[in-house]
Amino acid sequence: MAFMSTCFTVTTKSHSIVFSSKPSILLKPSQFHTLPSQTPLNLSRTSNFRCSKGFGHVIRASVDVSTSAVKPGGTVESDKLPSDVRKRAMDAVDACGGRVTIGDVAGKAGLKLNEAQKALQALAADTNGFLEVSDEGDVLYVFPKNYRSNLTAKSFKIKIEPLLEKGKLAAEYVVRVSFGTALIASIVIVYTTIIAILSSRSDEDNRGRRGGRSYDTGFNFYFSPTDLFWYWDPYYYRRRRVRKDDGGMNFIESVFSFVFGDGDPNQGIEEERWKLIGQYITSNGGVVTAEELAPYLDVEMAEKMNDDSFILPVLLRFDGQPEVDEEGNILYRFPSLQRTAGPQRSGRKEYVGRRWADWVGGIEKFFREKKWQFSKTSSSERAMVIGLGGLNLFGVIILGTMLKNMTVTPSGFITFVSEIFPLLQIYAGSFFAIPLVRWFFVRKTNAGIEKRNQARELRAQALELPDLSLRRKLLSARDMAQKTFIGRDRIVYSTDRDLYEQDYDAKEWDQRFREIEKPD
């Protein structure tokens, strides 16, 4: 094992501020193996130089590296990540070209900074990625073009995820179809039992009138569950996309949709919300006002626009901090989102006001929640479902009365139905009770969604037509915005290069800075 510690110290005569906000990276021996094997020494290097920017930085990058490659079958660090976090981080890496900072991934994917850091460390360890350290201590993660295939080849979990997803979809479809099929089965069982009881009563009356020997009527009923499979669509997955485009569904699915609905239309929308917020902050140089983020958050109506407490979740997620400008306005700076490995355009003063809508461009002007639908079924499908449900409920009521008043000895089939009759009653009752409760829930939920959407839209309109004080506040935020592009020319250490070679480069840097220091 080789342990490398690098320390860069920047000092000036007029400032003594020490920054320690850069993330420290510690990769365990089982995590990283891209350092060349010809570095078996404990190497410590210190470089002292002056910076013309006037800030004093103490930058330390520490990497604990094992020279042995990860053995097949070893721990895959990416498997420890939640699947959603891993996928969002990988999408952000792809969008940024494979060379990213933690802030790039956090802003692009809407992840928390610590989530983005853990995801990048795990992905780099599993895909032969490497680290770069800039002259100001920023840590960059660089991934090969084939890092996805490298990860898939190493992780069994990622290999089976598509199969598990298909299995989940199939299970959901089975549940939907089973509930609809149960309606048909209930109707068949209920009315067949009613006919059987009526037939038994008729035969008993005939035997009573003859007064002779009793003969079995020979009435038998056989019902196979396989008779219901014709309701199932064997080509469901092939036709589902077509039906989704047409906005329709088959009858069996419409039964489930009427009773239980079609799920939360806003599922996964929180991730989209944080993506919008992260992208907006990064596109404006990491400094924004509370009014700019209000259209993406849960805010009150216009009369409470002076309260900035709604921005606290954003500050916690992206490590933001409030600052006060010369005019006393409170602005919010996000230092981690100001450091990027790729050049991006930033907000400019001419985009304040009416042209704000043009600047937003691909980013939504405000975050809009979708309203819940009671059911995606058409009116005709809904009428058919209600009709069959009513027919089933009516039959259950009649059958219950008949079973209570039975005077003859029931046959085997009737005995079986009497045993499962409580289940038939529960199904028939819940068929209408559940939609009724859900109808009130949908109305209440949609009222709240409408209120929040209106509040966000009002905040977005205020940005398009800002008053004088808001305009000056927005201009101040654009003045304080700062986007630092970390190019390859600013890299002072990389784990994919030999340490001796980089030590030689560092000596040249020391000599260069000493020459700069002399005129002072």
Coordinates of C-alpha atoms in Angstrom, one line a residue:
M1 CA 0.0 0.0 0.0
A2 CA 1.2 3.5 -0.7
F3 CA 0.1 6.6 1.2
M4 CA 0.3 10.0 -0.4
S5 CA -0.3 13.3 1.3
T6 CA -0.2 16.6 -0.7
C7 CA -0.5 20.0 1.0
F8 CA -0.6 23.3 -0.9
T9 CA -0.4 26.5 1.1
V10 CA -1.3 29.9 -0.3
T11 CA -0.6 32.9 1.8
T12 CA -0.8 36.7 1.3
K13 CA 0.3 39.7 3.4
S14 CA -3.2 41.2 3.6
H15 CA -5.4 38.2 4.2
S16 CA -5.3 35.3 6.6
I17 CA -8.6 33.5 5.9
V18 CA -8.5 29.7 5.9
F19 CA -11.1 27.8 3.9
S20 CA -11.8 24.2 4.7
S21 CA -15.0 23.7 2.7
K22 CA -13.5 21.5 0.0
P23 CA -14.4 17.9 0.5
S24 CA -11.8 15.5 1.7
I25 CA -11.6 12.2 -0.1
L26 CA -10.4 9.0 1.6
L27 CA -10.6 5.9 -0.6
K28 CA -10.1 2.6 1.2
P29 CA -7.7 0.0 -0.2
S30 CA -10.6 -1.9 -1.7
Q31 CA -12.0 1.1 -3.4
F32 CA -9.3 2.5 -5.7
H33 CA -6.6 0.9 -7.8
T34 CA -5.7 3.3 -10.6
L35 CA -2.4 4.6 -9.1
P36 CA 0.6 3.1 -10.8
S37 CA 2.3 0.2 -9.0
Q38 CA 5.7 1.8 -9.0
T39 CA 5.0 4.1 -6.0
P40 CA 5.8 2.0 -2.9
L41 CA 7.0 5.0 -0.9
N42 CA 5.4 7.3 1.7
L43 CA 5.7 10.6 -0.1
S44 CA 4.9 14.0 1.4
R45 CA 5.2 17.2 -0.5
T46 CA 4.6 20.7 0.5
S47 CA 4.4 23.7 -1.8
N48 CA 4.2 27.3 -0.7
F49 CA 3.2 29.9 -3.1
R50 CA 1.5 33.3 -3.4
C51 CA -1.8 33.9 -5.1
S52 CA -2.7 37.2 -6.7
K53 CA -6.4 36.8 -5.8
G54 CA -5.8 37.9 -2.3
F55 CA -7.2 34.8 -0.5
G56 CA -5.3 32.4 1.7
H57 CA -6.1 28.8 1.1
V58 CA -4.9 25.8 2.9
I59 CA -5.6 22.8 0.6
R60 CA -5.0 19.2 1.5
A61 CA -5.8 16.2 -0.7
S62 CA -5.3 12.9 0.9
V63 CA -5.7 9.6 -0.9
D64 CA -5.1 6.2 0.6
V65 CA -4.5 3.9 -2.4
S66 CA -3.9 0.2 -2.7
T67 CA -1.7 -0.9 -5.5
S68 CA -3.5 -4.2 -5.9
A69 CA -6.3 -4.5 -8.3
V70 CA -9.8 -5.3 -7.1
K71 CA -10.2 -9.0 -7.3
P72 CA -13.2 -10.5 -9.1
G73 CA -16.1 -11.2 -6.8
G74 CA -14.9 -8.5 -4.4
T75 CA -17.2 -5.8 -2.9
V76 CA -18.9 -3.6 -5.4
E77 CA -19.2 -0.2 -3.7
S78 CA -21.9 1.0 -6.1
D79 CA -24.2 -1.8 -4.9
K80 CA -24.4 -0.1 -1.5
L81 CA -25.9 3.0 -3.1
P82 CA -29.7 3.4 -3.5
S83 CA -30.6 2.5 -7.1
D84 CA -32.2 5.9 -7.7
V85 CA -29.1 7.9 -6.4
R86 CA -26.8 5.8 -8.5
K87 CA -28.8 6.2 -11.7
R88 CA -29.2 10.0 -11.2
A89 CA -25.5 10.4 -10.5
M90 CA -24.6 8.4 -13.6
D91 CA -27.0 10.4 -15.8
A92 CA -25.4 13.6 -14.4
V93 CA -21.9 12.3 -15.2
D94 CA -23.0 11.5 -18.8
A95 CA -24.5 14.9 -19.2
C96 CA -21.3 16.6 -18.0
G97 CA -19.0 14.6 -20.3
G98 CA -17.5 12.2 -17.7
R99 CA -15.4 14.9 -15.9
V100 CA -17.3 16.4 -12.9
T101 CA -17.1 18.0 -9.5
I102 CA -19.4 17.1 -6.7
G103 CA -21.3 20.4 -7.3
D104 CA -21.8 19.4 -11.0
V105 CA -23.5 16.2 -10.0
A106 CA -25.5 17.7 -7.1
G107 CA -26.8 20.5 -9.3
K108 CA -27.5 18.4 -12.3
A109 CA -29.1 15.5 -10.5
G110 CA -30.7 17.4 -7.6
L111 CA -28.8 15.2 -5.1
K112 CA -27.6 16.3 -1.6
L113 CA -23.9 17.1 -1.6
N114 CA -23.0 14.1 0.6
E115 CA -25.1 11.8 -1.6
A116 CA -23.3 13.1 -4.7
Q117 CA -19.9 12.6 -3.1
K118 CA -20.6 9.1 -1.9
A119 CA -22.0 8.2 -5.4
L120 CA -19.0 9.5 -7.2
Q121 CA -16.5 7.8 -4.9
A122 CA -18.3 4.5 -5.3
L123 CA -18.6 4.8 -9.1
A124 CA -14.9 5.9 -9.4
A125 CA -13.8 2.9 -7.4
D126 CA -15.8 0.4 -9.4
T127 CA -15.2 1.8 -12.9
N128 CA -11.5 2.6 -13.0
G129 CA -12.1 6.3 -12.7
F130 CA -9.5 8.6 -11.3
L131 CA -9.3 11.8 -9.3
E132 CA -7.8 15.2 -10.2
V133 CA -6.9 17.9 -7.7
S134 CA -6.8 21.6 -8.8
D135 CA -4.5 24.3 -7.6
E136 CA -7.2 25.5 -5.2
G137 CA -7.9 22.0 -3.8
D138 CA -11.0 21.2 -5.8
V139 CA -11.5 17.4 -6.3
L140 CA -12.7 16.3 -9.7
Y141 CA -13.8 12.8 -10.8
V142 CA -12.9 11.6 -14.2
F143 CA -14.6 8.5 -15.7
P144 CA -13.7 6.5 -18.8
K145 CA -16.2 6.5 -21.7
N146 CA -17.0 2.8 -21.1
Y147 CA -17.5 3.2 -17.3
R148 CA -21.2 2.0 -17.6
S149 CA -20.2 -1.3 -19.2
N150 CA -17.4 -1.7 -16.6
L151 CA -19.8 -1.3 -13.8
T152 CA -22.4 -3.6 -15.4
A153 CA -19.8 -6.3 -15.9
K154 CA -18.8 -6.1 -12.2
S155 CA -22.1 -5.7 -10.5
F156 CA -24.6 -8.6 -10.4
K157 CA -27.2 -6.3 -8.9
I158 CA -27.1 -4.0 -11.9
K159 CA -27.3 -6.9 -14.3
I160 CA -30.6 -8.2 -12.7
E161 CA -32.2 -4.8 -12.2
P162 CA -33.9 -4.9 -15.6
L163 CA -35.3 -8.3 -14.9
L164 CA -36.5 -7.3 -11.5
E165 CA -38.2 -4.2 -13.1
K166 CA -40.0 -6.4 -15.6
G167 CA -41.0 -8.8 -12.8
K168 CA -42.4 -5.8 -10.8
L169 CA -44.4 -4.6 -13.8
A170 CA -45.7 -8.1 -14.4
A171 CA -46.8 -8.5 -10.8
E172 CA -48.6 -5.1 -10.9
Y173 CA -50.4 -6.2 -14.0
V174 CA -51.4 -9.5 -12.4
V175 CA -52.8 -7.7 -9.4
R176 CA -54.8 -5.3 -11.6
V177 CA -56.2 -8.1 -13.7
S178 CA -56.9 -10.4 -10.7
F179 CA -59.1 -7.7 -9.1
G180 CA -61.1 -7.2 -12.3
T181 CA -61.4 -10.9 -12.9
A182 CA -62.7 -11.4 -9.4
L183 CA -65.7 -9.2 -10.3
I184 CA -66.6 -11.5 -13.1
A185 CA -66.0 -14.6 -11.0
S186 CA -68.1 -13.2 -8.1
I187 CA -71.0 -12.5 -10.5
V188 CA -70.8 -16.0 -11.9
I189 CA -70.6 -17.7 -8.5
V190 CA -73.4 -15.6 -6.9
Y191 CA -75.9 -16.0 -9.7
T192 CA -75.0 -19.7 -10.3
T193 CA -75.6 -20.3 -6.6
I194 CA -79.0 -18.5 -6.7
I195 CA -80.0 -20.7 -9.6
A196 CA -78.8 -23.8 -7.8
I197 CA -80.8 -22.9 -4.7
L198 CA -84.0 -22.2 -6.7
S199 CA -83.5 -25.5 -8.5
S200 CA -83.1 -27.4 -5.3
R201 CA -86.3 -25.9 -3.9
S202 CA -88.2 -26.9 -7.0
D203 CA -86.9 -30.4 -6.8
E204 CA -87.8 -30.6 -3.1
D205 CA -91.3 -29.4 -3.8
N206 CA -91.8 -32.0 -6.5
R207 CA -90.6 -34.8 -4.2
G208 CA -92.9 -33.6 -1.5
R209 CA -95.9 -33.7 -3.8
R210 CA -95.1 -37.2 -5.1
G211 CA -94.5 -38.4 -1.5
G212 CA -92.3 -41.1 -3.0
R213 CA -88.7 -41.9 -2.9
S214 CA -86.2 -39.0 -3.0
Y215 CA -84.0 -38.9 -6.0
D216 CA -80.9 -36.8 -6.5
T217 CA -81.6 -34.2 -9.2
G218 CA -78.2 -34.7 -10.5
F219 CA -77.5 -30.9 -10.6
N220 CA -73.8 -30.4 -10.7
F221 CA -71.8 -27.2 -11.3
Y222 CA -68.2 -27.1 -12.3
F223 CA -66.3 -23.8 -12.6
S224 CA -62.7 -23.7 -13.5
P225 CA -60.6 -20.6 -12.8
T226 CA -59.0 -21.2 -16.2
D227 CA -62.3 -20.1 -17.8
L228 CA -61.5 -16.6 -16.8
F229 CA -58.2 -16.4 -18.5
W230 CA -59.8 -15.3 -21.7
Y231 CA -60.3 -11.9 -20.1
W232 CA -56.6 -11.5 -19.8
D233 CA -54.7 -9.9 -22.6
P234 CA -51.7 -12.2 -23.4
Y235 CA -50.1 -9.5 -25.5
Y236 CA -50.5 -6.9 -22.7
Y237 CA -46.9 -5.6 -22.8
R238 CA -46.9 -5.4 -26.6
R239 CA -50.2 -3.4 -26.7
R240 CA -49.8 -1.3 -23.5
R241 CA -47.9 1.4 -25.2
V242 CA -50.5 1.6 -28.0
R243 CA -53.3 1.8 -25.5
K244 CA -51.4 4.4 -23.5
D245 CA -51.1 6.6 -26.6
D246 CA -54.8 6.2 -27.3
G247 CA -55.7 6.9 -23.7
G248 CA -57.7 3.6 -23.3
M249 CA -57.4 0.4 -21.3
N250 CA -59.2 -3.0 -21.4
F251 CA -62.2 -3.7 -19.3
I252 CA -60.4 -5.8 -16.7
E253 CA -57.9 -2.9 -16.1
S254 CA -60.8 -0.4 -15.9
V255 CA -62.3 -2.3 -13.0
F256 CA -59.1 -1.8 -10.9
S257 CA -58.8 1.8 -12.1
F258 CA -62.4 2.6 -11.0
V259 CA -61.9 1.1 -7.5
F260 CA -58.3 2.0 -6.7
G261 CA -57.4 4.7 -9.2
D262 CA -54.2 4.8 -11.3
G263 CA -51.6 5.7 -8.7
D264 CA -50.0 9.0 -7.7
P265 CA -49.5 11.2 -10.8
N266 CA -46.7 13.0 -8.9
Q267 CA -44.6 10.0 -8.2
G268 CA -40.9 10.8 -8.6
I269 CA -41.7 14.5 -9.0
E270 CA -39.7 15.5 -6.0
E271 CA -36.5 14.4 -7.7
E272 CA -37.5 16.6 -10.7
R273 CA -38.1 19.5 -8.4
W274 CA -34.6 19.3 -6.9
K275 CA -33.2 19.0 -10.4
L276 CA -34.9 22.2 -11.4
I277 CA -33.6 24.0 -8.4
G278 CA -30.1 22.7 -8.7
Q279 CA -29.9 23.6 -12.4
Y280 CA -31.3 27.1 -11.8
I281 CA -28.8 27.9 -9.1
T282 CA -25.8 26.6 -11.2
S283 CA -27.0 28.5 -14.3
N284 CA -27.0 31.7 -12.3
G285 CA -23.5 31.5 -10.9
G286 CA -24.4 30.0 -7.5
V287 CA -25.9 33.2 -6.1
V288 CA -29.7 33.6 -6.1
T289 CA -32.5 35.4 -4.2
A290 CA -35.3 33.7 -2.3
E291 CA -37.7 35.2 -4.8
E292 CA -36.0 33.3 -7.6
L293 CA -36.4 29.9 -5.9
A294 CA -39.9 30.5 -4.7
P295 CA -41.5 29.3 -7.9
Y296 CA -40.0 25.9 -7.3
L297 CA -40.9 25.4 -3.6
D298 CA -44.0 25.1 -1.5
V299 CA -44.8 28.8 -0.7
E300 CA -47.7 30.7 0.6
M301 CA -49.8 33.2 -1.3
A302 CA -48.7 36.7 -2.1
E303 CA -49.5 38.3 1.2
K304 CA -46.7 36.3 2.9
M305 CA -43.9 37.1 0.4
N306 CA -41.6 38.6 2.9
D307 CA -40.9 35.3 4.7
D308 CA -37.8 33.5 3.4
S309 CA -38.2 30.4 5.7
F310 CA -39.3 28.3 2.7
I311 CA -35.7 28.4 1.3
L312 CA -34.2 26.4 4.3
P313 CA -34.5 23.0 2.7
V314 CA -32.5 24.3 -0.3
L315 CA -29.7 25.7 1.9
L316 CA -29.5 22.3 3.7
R317 CA -29.4 20.2 0.6
F318 CA -26.9 22.3 -1.4
D319 CA -24.9 23.7 1.5
G320 CA -26.0 27.3 0.9
Q321 CA -25.3 30.3 3.1
P322 CA -27.0 33.7 3.4
E323 CA -25.0 36.9 2.5
V324 CA -25.9 40.6 2.8
D325 CA -25.1 42.9 -0.1
E326 CA -24.2 46.6 0.2
E327 CA -27.8 47.6 0.1
G328 CA -28.9 45.2 2.9
N329 CA -30.5 42.7 0.6
I330 CA -30.2 39.0 1.7
L331 CA -28.8 36.8 -1.0
Y332 CA -28.0 33.1 -0.9
R333 CA -24.6 31.7 -2.1
F334 CA -24.0 28.1 -2.9
P335 CA -20.1 27.7 -3.0
S336 CA -20.1 24.0 -4.0
L337 CA -22.3 24.8 -7.1
Q338 CA -19.9 27.5 -8.2
R339 CA -17.1 25.1 -9.0
T340 CA -17.5 23.2 -12.3
A341 CA -15.5 21.0 -14.5
G342 CA -17.3 22.2 -17.6
P343 CA -17.9 25.7 -18.9
Q344 CA -21.5 26.8 -18.6
R345 CA -23.2 30.1 -19.3
S346 CA -24.3 32.1 -16.3
G347 CA -27.2 34.6 -15.7
R348 CA -26.6 38.1 -17.0
K349 CA -28.1 41.4 -16.0
E350 CA -30.1 41.8 -19.2
Y351 CA -32.1 38.7 -18.3
V352 CA -33.6 40.4 -15.2
G353 CA -37.2 41.2 -15.6
R354 CA -39.3 40.5 -18.7
R355 CA -36.4 38.6 -20.4
W356 CA -36.2 36.3 -17.4
A357 CA -38.6 34.0 -19.2
D358 CA -36.2 33.9 -22.2
W359 CA -33.3 33.2 -19.9
V360 CA -35.0 30.3 -18.1
G361 CA -35.1 28.5 -21.4
G362 CA -35.2 24.8 -20.9
I363 CA -35.9 25.1 -17.2
E364 CA -39.6 25.3 -16.2
K365 CA -40.7 28.8 -15.0
F366 CA -42.3 27.3 -12.0
F367 CA -42.8 23.8 -10.5
R368 CA -46.3 22.5 -11.3
E369 CA -47.8 19.6 -9.5
K370 CA -50.2 17.3 -11.4
K371 CA -53.7 16.9 -10.2
W372 CA -55.0 13.5 -9.2
Q373 CA -57.6 11.8 -11.5
F374 CA -60.4 9.7 -10.0
S375 CA -59.9 7.3 -12.8
K376 CA -58.5 7.3 -16.3
T377 CA -61.4 5.2 -17.6
S378 CA -63.8 6.6 -20.2
S379 CA -67.4 7.4 -19.4
S380 CA -68.7 4.2 -21.2
E381 CA -66.1 2.0 -19.4
R382 CA -67.0 3.6 -16.0
A383 CA -70.7 3.0 -16.6
M384 CA -70.1 -0.6 -17.5
V385 CA -68.0 -1.2 -14.4
I386 CA -70.6 0.5 -12.2
G387 CA -73.3 -1.6 -13.8
L388 CA -71.5 -4.9 -13.2
G389 CA -70.6 -3.8 -9.7
G390 CA -74.2 -3.0 -8.9
L391 CA -75.3 -6.3 -10.4
N392 CA -72.9 -8.1 -8.2
L393 CA -74.0 -6.2 -5.1
F394 CA -77.6 -6.9 -5.8
G395 CA -76.9 -10.6 -6.3
V396 CA -75.0 -10.8 -3.0
I397 CA -77.9 -9.2 -1.1
I398 CA -80.4 -11.7 -2.7
L399 CA -78.1 -14.6 -2.1
G400 CA -77.6 -13.7 1.5
T401 CA -81.3 -13.7 2.1
M402 CA -81.7 -17.0 0.4
L403 CA -78.9 -18.7 2.4
K404 CA -80.5 -17.5 5.7
N405 CA -83.9 -18.9 4.7
M406 CA -82.7 -22.3 3.4
T407 CA -84.7 -25.2 4.7
V408 CA -83.3 -27.9 2.5
T409 CA -79.9 -29.6 2.9
P410 CA -77.4 -27.7 0.7
S411 CA -75.4 -29.5 -1.9
G412 CA -71.6 -29.5 -1.9
F413 CA -71.3 -26.4 -4.2
I414 CA -73.8 -24.4 -2.1
T415 CA -72.0 -25.4 1.1
F416 CA -68.7 -24.1 -0.5
V417 CA -70.4 -20.8 -1.5
S418 CA -71.8 -20.3 2.0
E419 CA -68.4 -20.7 3.5
I420 CA -66.8 -18.1 1.2
F421 CA -69.9 -15.8 1.3
P422 CA -68.3 -13.3 3.8
L423 CA -65.5 -12.7 1.2
L424 CA -68.1 -12.1 -1.5
Q425 CA -69.9 -9.6 0.8
I426 CA -66.6 -7.8 1.5
Y427 CA -65.7 -7.6 -2.1
A428 CA -69.2 -6.3 -3.2
G429 CA -69.2 -3.7 -0.4
S430 CA -65.7 -2.5 -0.9
F431 CA -66.3 -2.2 -4.6
F432 CA -68.3 1.0 -4.0
A433 CA -67.0 2.0 -0.5
I434 CA -63.3 2.4 -1.6
P435 CA -64.1 4.7 -4.6
L436 CA -66.4 6.8 -2.4
V437 CA -63.7 7.4 0.2
R438 CA -61.2 8.0 -2.6
W439 CA -63.4 10.5 -4.3
F440 CA -63.3 12.7 -1.1
F441 CA -59.6 12.2 -0.8
V442 CA -59.0 13.3 -4.5
R443 CA -61.1 16.4 -4.1
K444 CA -59.2 17.5 -1.0
T445 CA -55.8 16.7 -2.5
N446 CA -56.5 18.5 -5.7
A447 CA -57.6 21.6 -3.8
G448 CA -54.2 21.8 -2.0
I449 CA -52.4 21.2 -5.3
E450 CA -54.3 24.0 -7.0
K451 CA -53.5 26.4 -4.2
R452 CA -49.8 25.6 -4.3
N453 CA -49.6 25.8 -8.1
Q454 CA -51.3 29.2 -8.0
A455 CA -48.9 30.5 -5.4
R456 CA -45.8 29.4 -7.4
E457 CA -47.2 30.9 -10.6
L458 CA -47.7 34.2 -8.8
R459 CA -44.1 34.2 -7.7
A460 CA -43.0 33.4 -11.3
Q461 CA -45.0 36.3 -12.6
A462 CA -43.4 38.6 -10.1
L463 CA -40.0 37.8 -11.6
E464 CA -41.2 38.7 -15.0
L465 CA -42.5 42.1 -13.9
P466 CA -40.3 42.9 -10.8
D467 CA -40.7 46.2 -8.9
L468 CA -37.8 48.5 -8.4
S469 CA -36.6 46.9 -5.1
L470 CA -36.8 43.4 -6.5
R471 CA -35.0 44.4 -9.7
R472 CA -32.1 45.9 -7.7
K473 CA -31.9 42.7 -5.6
L474 CA -31.8 40.5 -8.7
L475 CA -29.1 42.7 -10.2
S476 CA -27.1 42.5 -7.0
A477 CA -27.3 38.7 -7.2
R478 CA -26.0 38.7 -10.7
D479 CA -23.1 41.0 -9.7
M480 CA -22.1 38.6 -6.9
A481 CA -22.5 35.5 -9.1
Q482 CA -19.3 33.6 -9.7
K483 CA -18.6 30.5 -11.9
T484 CA -15.2 28.9 -11.6
F485 CA -14.3 26.6 -14.5
I486 CA -11.6 24.1 -13.5
G487 CA -9.8 23.3 -16.7
R488 CA -7.1 20.7 -17.1
D489 CA -4.4 23.4 -17.0
R490 CA -5.3 24.0 -13.3
I491 CA -4.8 20.3 -12.3
V492 CA -1.8 19.8 -10.0
Y493 CA -2.3 16.2 -9.1
S494 CA -4.0 13.3 -10.7
T495 CA -4.2 9.7 -9.6
D496 CA -3.7 8.4 -13.1
R497 CA -0.2 9.9 -13.4
D498 CA 3.1 8.7 -11.8
L499 CA 3.9 10.5 -8.5
Y500 CA 7.5 11.1 -9.4
E501 CA 6.4 12.9 -12.6
Q502 CA 4.0 15.1 -10.7
D503 CA 6.6 15.8 -8.0
Y504 CA 8.9 17.2 -10.7
D505 CA 6.0 19.4 -12.0
A506 CA 5.4 20.6 -8.5
K507 CA 9.0 21.8 -8.2
E508 CA 8.6 23.8 -11.4
W509 CA 5.5 25.4 -9.9
D510 CA 7.4 26.3 -6.7
Q511 CA 10.1 27.9 -8.7
R512 CA 7.6 29.8 -10.8
F513 CA 5.8 31.2 -7.7
R514 CA 9.1 32.2 -6.0
E515 CA 9.9 34.3 -9.1
I516 CA 6.5 35.9 -8.8
E517 CA 7.0 36.6 -5.1
K518 CA 10.4 38.4 -5.6
P519 CA 9.0 41.8 -6.8
D520 CA 6.8 42.0 -3.7

